[in-house]
Amino acid sequence: LSDRRRIDNLSQGKDAPMPVPVANTRVVQIPVGDAGTAATVGYMARCIRQGSTSPQVRSMAVSVAMHYKSDVDKAKAVFNFVRSRMRYVRDNALMETVQTADLQVRNFVQSGFANGDCDDHVVLLGAMLVSIGYPVRIVTVRVRPGMGSFDHVYLEALIRGTWVPMDATNKRMPMGWSVPRPSRIKKWGI
């Protein structure tokens, strides 16, 4: 797999612009709606599993968590690291982009931070946590009122028998906070 994956979710109409390939990317068509969400979450789960076996991802997770004794404190240290060192940047308006954990770690090493939207936060946080022994799952929600496609994603980690929400894109809220009263929610295993 490439370091970065662009998932083109444009309509299939004749007037839809053609995606422009970018170095180290792969462009694929995904369906709209729930089927597109499932395809994107499936790719995110693969990125988490693959990233969790990366020596660079594990090394970063260990270096962040090694000074803490309890499982809660170790998980919180990794959560706070990702939350404070990733800058939220939206994807291209026409395409969904999912970055691998390895790419994000390289960005950390090169510049001291990484950029990405909610799915990129989930991939890095999930890969780091799994690499040091925490089971995780992906949570998709519809934040805006009404029916429609999911519009946000965050992570939950199993800590001491409890699934703990970890929304690293919300820079003001602590580990354990989740979107209040989403109009839709779905939890996905990795």
Short mmCIF file of the C-alpha atoms (twelve columns), coordinates in Angstrom:
data_MODEL
# 
_entry.id   MODEL 
# 
loop_
_atom_site.group_PDB 
_atom_site.id 
_atom_site.type_symbol 
_atom_site.label_atom_id 
_atom_site.label_alt_id 
_atom_site.label_comp_id 
_atom_site.label_asym_id 
_atom_site.label_seq_id 
_atom_site.Cartn_x 
_atom_site.Cartn_y 
_atom_site.Cartn_z 
_atom_site.pdbx_PDB_model_num 
ATOM 1   C CA . LEU A 1   0.000   0.000  0.000   1 
ATOM 2   C CA . SER A 2   1.034   3.563  -0.556  1 
ATOM 3   C CA . ASP A 3   1.732   5.993  2.263   1 
ATOM 4   C CA . ARG A 4   -1.326  8.012  1.497   1 
ATOM 5   C CA . ARG A 5   -4.624  7.044  0.015   1 
ATOM 6   C CA . ARG A 6   -7.052  9.358  -1.664  1 
ATOM 7   C CA . ILE A 7   -10.545 8.020  -1.872  1 
ATOM 8   C CA . ASP A 8   -12.496 9.793  -4.572  1 
ATOM 9   C CA . ASN A 9   -16.122 10.090 -3.535  1 
ATOM 10  C CA . LEU A 10  -17.226 12.222 -6.455  1 
ATOM 11  C CA . SER A 11  -20.364 11.369 -8.350  1 
ATOM 12  C CA . GLN A 12  -19.942 9.149  -11.362 1 
ATOM 13  C CA . GLY A 13  -21.612 11.729 -13.607 1 
ATOM 14  C CA . LYS A 14  -20.070 12.829 -16.904 1 
ATOM 15  C CA . ASP A 15  -19.380 16.311 -15.479 1 
ATOM 16  C CA . ALA A 16  -17.438 15.025 -12.472 1 
ATOM 17  C CA . PRO A 17  -13.825 16.239 -12.551 1 
ATOM 18  C CA . MET A 18  -11.138 13.606 -12.903 1 
ATOM 19  C CA . PRO A 19  -8.970  13.121 -9.810  1 
ATOM 20  C CA . VAL A 20  -5.353  14.163 -10.202 1 
ATOM 21  C CA . PRO A 21  -2.890  11.516 -8.946  1 
ATOM 22  C CA . VAL A 22  -0.461  12.701 -6.281  1 
ATOM 23  C CA . ALA A 23  2.880   11.043 -5.490  1 
ATOM 24  C CA . ASN A 24  2.517   8.083  -3.101  1 
ATOM 25  C CA . THR A 25  -1.244  7.944  -3.462  1 
ATOM 26  C CA . ARG A 26  -3.809  5.604  -4.824  1 
ATOM 27  C CA . VAL A 27  -7.157  6.914  -6.016  1 
ATOM 28  C CA . VAL A 28  -10.187 4.663  -5.826  1 
ATOM 29  C CA . GLN A 29  -13.869 5.253  -6.335  1 
ATOM 30  C CA . ILE A 30  -16.074 4.674  -3.307  1 
ATOM 31  C CA . PRO A 31  -19.834 4.597  -3.182  1 
ATOM 32  C CA . VAL A 32  -21.759 7.419  -1.552  1 
ATOM 33  C CA . GLY A 33  -23.623 7.134  1.747   1 
ATOM 34  C CA . ASP A 34  -23.294 4.274  4.196   1 
ATOM 35  C CA . ALA A 35  -21.484 2.015  1.713   1 
ATOM 36  C CA . GLY A 36  -18.843 4.726  1.267   1 
ATOM 37  C CA . THR A 37  -18.519 5.083  5.036   1 
ATOM 38  C CA . ALA A 38  -18.029 1.324  5.352   1 
ATOM 39  C CA . ALA A 39  -15.327 1.365  2.654   1 
ATOM 40  C CA . THR A 40  -13.503 4.267  4.305   1 
ATOM 41  C CA . VAL A 41  -13.735 2.750  7.798   1 
ATOM 42  C CA . GLY A 42  -12.489 -0.563 6.421   1 
ATOM 43  C CA . TYR A 43  -9.426  1.169  5.012   1 
ATOM 44  C CA . MET A 44  -8.882  3.063  8.287   1 
ATOM 45  C CA . ALA A 45  -9.008  -0.240 10.194  1 
ATOM 46  C CA . ARG A 46  -6.382  -1.725 7.867   1 
ATOM 47  C CA . CYS A 47  -4.204  1.360  8.387   1 
ATOM 48  C CA . ILE A 48  -4.503  0.950  12.169  1 
ATOM 49  C CA . ARG A 49  -3.621  -2.758 12.034  1 
ATOM 50  C CA . GLN A 50  -0.670  -2.182 9.692   1 
ATOM 51  C CA . GLY A 51  0.538   0.883  11.591  1 
ATOM 52  C CA . SER A 52  0.438   -0.990 14.898  1 
ATOM 53  C CA . THR A 53  3.105   -3.378 13.577  1 
ATOM 54  C CA . SER A 54  5.405   -0.575 12.403  1 
ATOM 55  C CA . PRO A 55  8.595   -0.235 14.472  1 
ATOM 56  C CA . GLN A 56  8.451   3.563  14.053  1 
ATOM 57  C CA . VAL A 57  4.852   3.812  15.290  1 
ATOM 58  C CA . ARG A 58  5.520   1.512  18.246  1 
ATOM 59  C CA . SER A 59  8.715   3.381  19.130  1 
ATOM 60  C CA . MET A 60  6.809   6.664  19.225  1 
ATOM 61  C CA . ALA A 61  4.020   5.144  21.349  1 
ATOM 62  C CA . VAL A 62  6.495   3.589  23.784  1 
ATOM 63  C CA . SER A 63  8.464   6.840  24.114  1 
ATOM 64  C CA . VAL A 64  5.244   8.718  24.937  1 
ATOM 65  C CA . ALA A 65  3.812   6.142  27.384  1 
ATOM 66  C CA . MET A 66  6.917   4.733  29.092  1 
ATOM 67  C CA . HIS A 67  6.986   7.269  31.922  1 
ATOM 68  C CA . TYR A 68  3.534   6.266  33.186  1 
ATOM 69  C CA . LYS A 69  2.590   3.246  35.291  1 
ATOM 70  C CA . SER A 70  -1.169  2.768  34.995  1 
ATOM 71  C CA . ASP A 71  -3.012  1.683  31.851  1 
ATOM 72  C CA . VAL A 72  -5.215  4.772  32.071  1 
ATOM 73  C CA . ASP A 73  -2.258  7.138  32.350  1 
ATOM 74  C CA . LYS A 74  -0.400  5.476  29.454  1 
ATOM 75  C CA . ALA A 75  -3.458  5.694  27.200  1 
ATOM 76  C CA . LYS A 76  -4.048  9.291  28.266  1 
ATOM 77  C CA . ALA A 77  -0.425  10.191 27.467  1 
ATOM 78  C CA . VAL A 78  -0.765  8.802  23.931  1 
ATOM 79  C CA . PHE A 79  -4.141  10.534 23.505  1 
ATOM 80  C CA . ASN A 80  -2.740  13.877 24.694  1 
ATOM 81  C CA . PHE A 81  0.319   13.498 22.464  1 
ATOM 82  C CA . VAL A 82  -1.773  12.983 19.320  1 
ATOM 83  C CA . ARG A 83  -4.262  15.679 20.332  1 
ATOM 84  C CA . SER A 84  -1.561  18.276 20.970  1 
ATOM 85  C CA . ARG A 85  0.820   17.388 18.121  1 
ATOM 86  C CA . MET A 86  -1.639  16.955 15.250  1 
ATOM 87  C CA . ARG A 87  -3.101  19.988 13.549  1 
ATOM 88  C CA . TYR A 88  -6.619  19.632 12.233  1 
ATOM 89  C CA . VAL A 89  -6.688  20.254 8.483   1 
ATOM 90  C CA . ARG A 90  -9.688  19.370 6.340   1 
ATOM 91  C CA . ASP A 91  -9.374  17.088 3.339   1 
ATOM 92  C CA . ASN A 92  -9.623  18.314 -0.215  1 
ATOM 93  C CA . ALA A 93  -13.257 19.363 -0.753  1 
ATOM 94  C CA . LEU A 94  -13.680 16.798 -3.527  1 
ATOM 95  C CA . MET A 95  -11.884 13.798 -2.045  1 
ATOM 96  C CA . GLU A 96  -11.571 11.851 1.188   1 
ATOM 97  C CA . THR A 97  -7.935  11.362 2.163   1 
ATOM 98  C CA . VAL A 98  -6.713  8.814  4.704   1 
ATOM 99  C CA . GLN A 99  -3.058  8.935  5.762   1 
ATOM 100 C CA . THR A 100 -1.226  5.907  7.109   1 
ATOM 101 C CA . ALA A 101 0.243   5.983  10.606  1 
ATOM 102 C CA . ASP A 102 3.762   5.577  9.169   1 
ATOM 103 C CA . LEU A 103 3.364   8.698  7.044   1 
ATOM 104 C CA . GLN A 104 2.120   10.671 10.027  1 
ATOM 105 C CA . VAL A 105 5.025   9.492  12.197  1 
ATOM 106 C CA . ARG A 106 7.478   10.555 9.467   1 
ATOM 107 C CA . ASN A 107 5.816   13.990 9.477   1 
ATOM 108 C CA . PHE A 108 6.246   14.156 13.280  1 
ATOM 109 C CA . VAL A 109 9.915   13.260 12.995  1 
ATOM 110 C CA . GLN A 110 10.563  15.759 10.174  1 
ATOM 111 C CA . SER A 111 8.579   18.738 11.430  1 
ATOM 112 C CA . GLY A 112 7.436   18.043 14.986  1 
ATOM 113 C CA . PHE A 113 3.775   17.777 14.041  1 
ATOM 114 C CA . ALA A 114 1.372   16.136 11.610  1 
ATOM 115 C CA . ASN A 115 -1.716  17.428 9.824   1 
ATOM 116 C CA . GLY A 116 -4.998  15.693 9.186   1 
ATOM 117 C CA . ASP A 117 -8.714  15.523 9.711   1 
ATOM 118 C CA . CYS A 118 -10.655 13.254 12.064  1 
ATOM 119 C CA . ASP A 119 -9.926  10.006 10.186  1 
ATOM 120 C CA . ASP A 120 -6.178  10.741 10.241  1 
ATOM 121 C CA . HIS A 121 -6.311  11.386 14.005  1 
ATOM 122 C CA . VAL A 122 -8.103  8.039  14.432  1 
ATOM 123 C CA . VAL A 123 -5.536  6.138  12.345  1 
ATOM 124 C CA . LEU A 124 -2.500  7.481  14.209  1 
ATOM 125 C CA . LEU A 125 -4.021  7.276  17.689  1 
ATOM 126 C CA . GLY A 126 -5.396  3.802  16.988  1 
ATOM 127 C CA . ALA A 127 -2.113  2.457  15.603  1 
ATOM 128 C CA . MET A 128 -0.127  3.858  18.525  1 
ATOM 129 C CA . LEU A 129 -2.534  2.430  21.118  1 
ATOM 130 C CA . VAL A 130 -2.783  -1.007 19.487  1 
ATOM 131 C CA . SER A 131 1.020   -1.136 19.219  1 
ATOM 132 C CA . ILE A 132 1.274   -0.974 23.023  1 
ATOM 133 C CA . GLY A 133 -1.545  -3.396 23.764  1 
ATOM 134 C CA . TYR A 134 -4.858  -1.522 23.775  1 
ATOM 135 C CA . PRO A 135 -7.798  -2.898 21.752  1 
ATOM 136 C CA . VAL A 136 -9.559  -0.108 19.833  1 
ATOM 137 C CA . ARG A 137 -12.655 0.413  17.730  1 
ATOM 138 C CA . ILE A 138 -13.779 3.123  15.351  1 
ATOM 139 C CA . VAL A 139 -16.920 5.165  16.039  1 
ATOM 140 C CA . THR A 140 -18.743 7.047  13.270  1 
ATOM 141 C CA . VAL A 141 -21.348 9.639  14.193  1 
ATOM 142 C CA . ARG A 142 -23.685 12.114 12.596  1 
ATOM 143 C CA . VAL A 143 -23.012 15.322 14.534  1 
ATOM 144 C CA . ARG A 144 -25.434 17.592 12.707  1 
ATOM 145 C CA . PRO A 145 -29.133 17.075 13.450  1 
ATOM 146 C CA . GLY A 146 -31.227 15.026 11.072  1 
ATOM 147 C CA . MET A 147 -30.651 11.966 9.010   1 
ATOM 148 C CA . GLY A 148 -27.863 11.626 6.520   1 
ATOM 149 C CA . SER A 149 -24.385 10.288 6.195   1 
ATOM 150 C CA . PHE A 150 -21.949 10.122 9.055   1 
ATOM 151 C CA . ASP A 151 -19.899 13.306 9.334   1 
ATOM 152 C CA . HIS A 152 -17.363 12.581 12.093  1 
ATOM 153 C CA . VAL A 153 -15.251 9.706  13.354  1 
ATOM 154 C CA . TYR A 154 -13.371 9.107  16.594  1 
ATOM 155 C CA . LEU A 155 -11.753 6.229  18.454  1 
ATOM 156 C CA . GLU A 156 -12.627 4.193  21.521  1 
ATOM 157 C CA . ALA A 157 -10.013 2.186  23.433  1 
ATOM 158 C CA . LEU A 158 -10.671 -0.679 25.821  1 
ATOM 159 C CA . ILE A 159 -9.075  0.278  29.134  1 
ATOM 160 C CA . ARG A 160 -9.639  -1.887 32.204  1 
ATOM 161 C CA . GLY A 161 -12.762 -3.439 30.693  1 
ATOM 162 C CA . THR A 162 -14.403 -0.147 29.634  1 
ATOM 163 C CA . TRP A 163 -14.591 1.378  26.153  1 
ATOM 164 C CA . VAL A 164 -13.264 4.928  26.575  1 
ATOM 165 C CA . PRO A 165 -14.016 7.568  23.894  1 
ATOM 166 C CA . MET A 166 -10.959 9.349  22.477  1 
ATOM 167 C CA . ASP A 167 -11.761 12.232 20.159  1 
ATOM 168 C CA . ALA A 168 -8.331  13.740 19.562  1 
ATOM 169 C CA . THR A 169 -9.666  16.287 17.062  1 
ATOM 170 C CA . ASN A 170 -11.448 18.193 19.819  1 
ATOM 171 C CA . LYS A 171 -8.536  20.044 21.369  1 
ATOM 172 C CA . ARG A 172 -10.501 21.305 24.392  1 
ATOM 173 C CA . MET A 173 -12.149 18.103 25.610  1 
ATOM 174 C CA . PRO A 174 -10.440 15.416 27.683  1 
ATOM 175 C CA . MET A 175 -10.107 11.716 27.019  1 
ATOM 176 C CA . GLY A 176 -13.512 10.176 27.770  1 
ATOM 177 C CA . TRP A 177 -15.513 12.916 26.052  1 
ATOM 178 C CA . SER A 178 -17.713 11.975 23.108  1 
ATOM 179 C CA . VAL A 179 -20.108 13.815 20.835  1 
ATOM 180 C CA . PRO A 180 -23.262 14.542 22.866  1 
ATOM 181 C CA . ARG A 181 -26.499 13.143 21.419  1 
ATOM 182 C CA . PRO A 182 -25.403 12.312 17.866  1 
ATOM 183 C CA . SER A 183 -28.314 11.726 15.504  1 
ATOM 184 C CA . ARG A 184 -26.576 8.522  14.285  1 
ATOM 185 C CA . ILE A 185 -23.813 6.359  15.702  1 
ATOM 186 C CA . LYS A 186 -22.112 3.156  14.606  1 
ATOM 187 C CA . LYS A 187 -19.206 1.317  16.232  1 
ATOM 188 C CA . TRP A 188 -16.797 -0.688 14.074  1 
ATOM 189 C CA . GLY A 189 -14.261 -3.288 15.143  1 
ATOM 190 C CA . ILE A 190 -10.835 -3.231 13.593  1 
# 
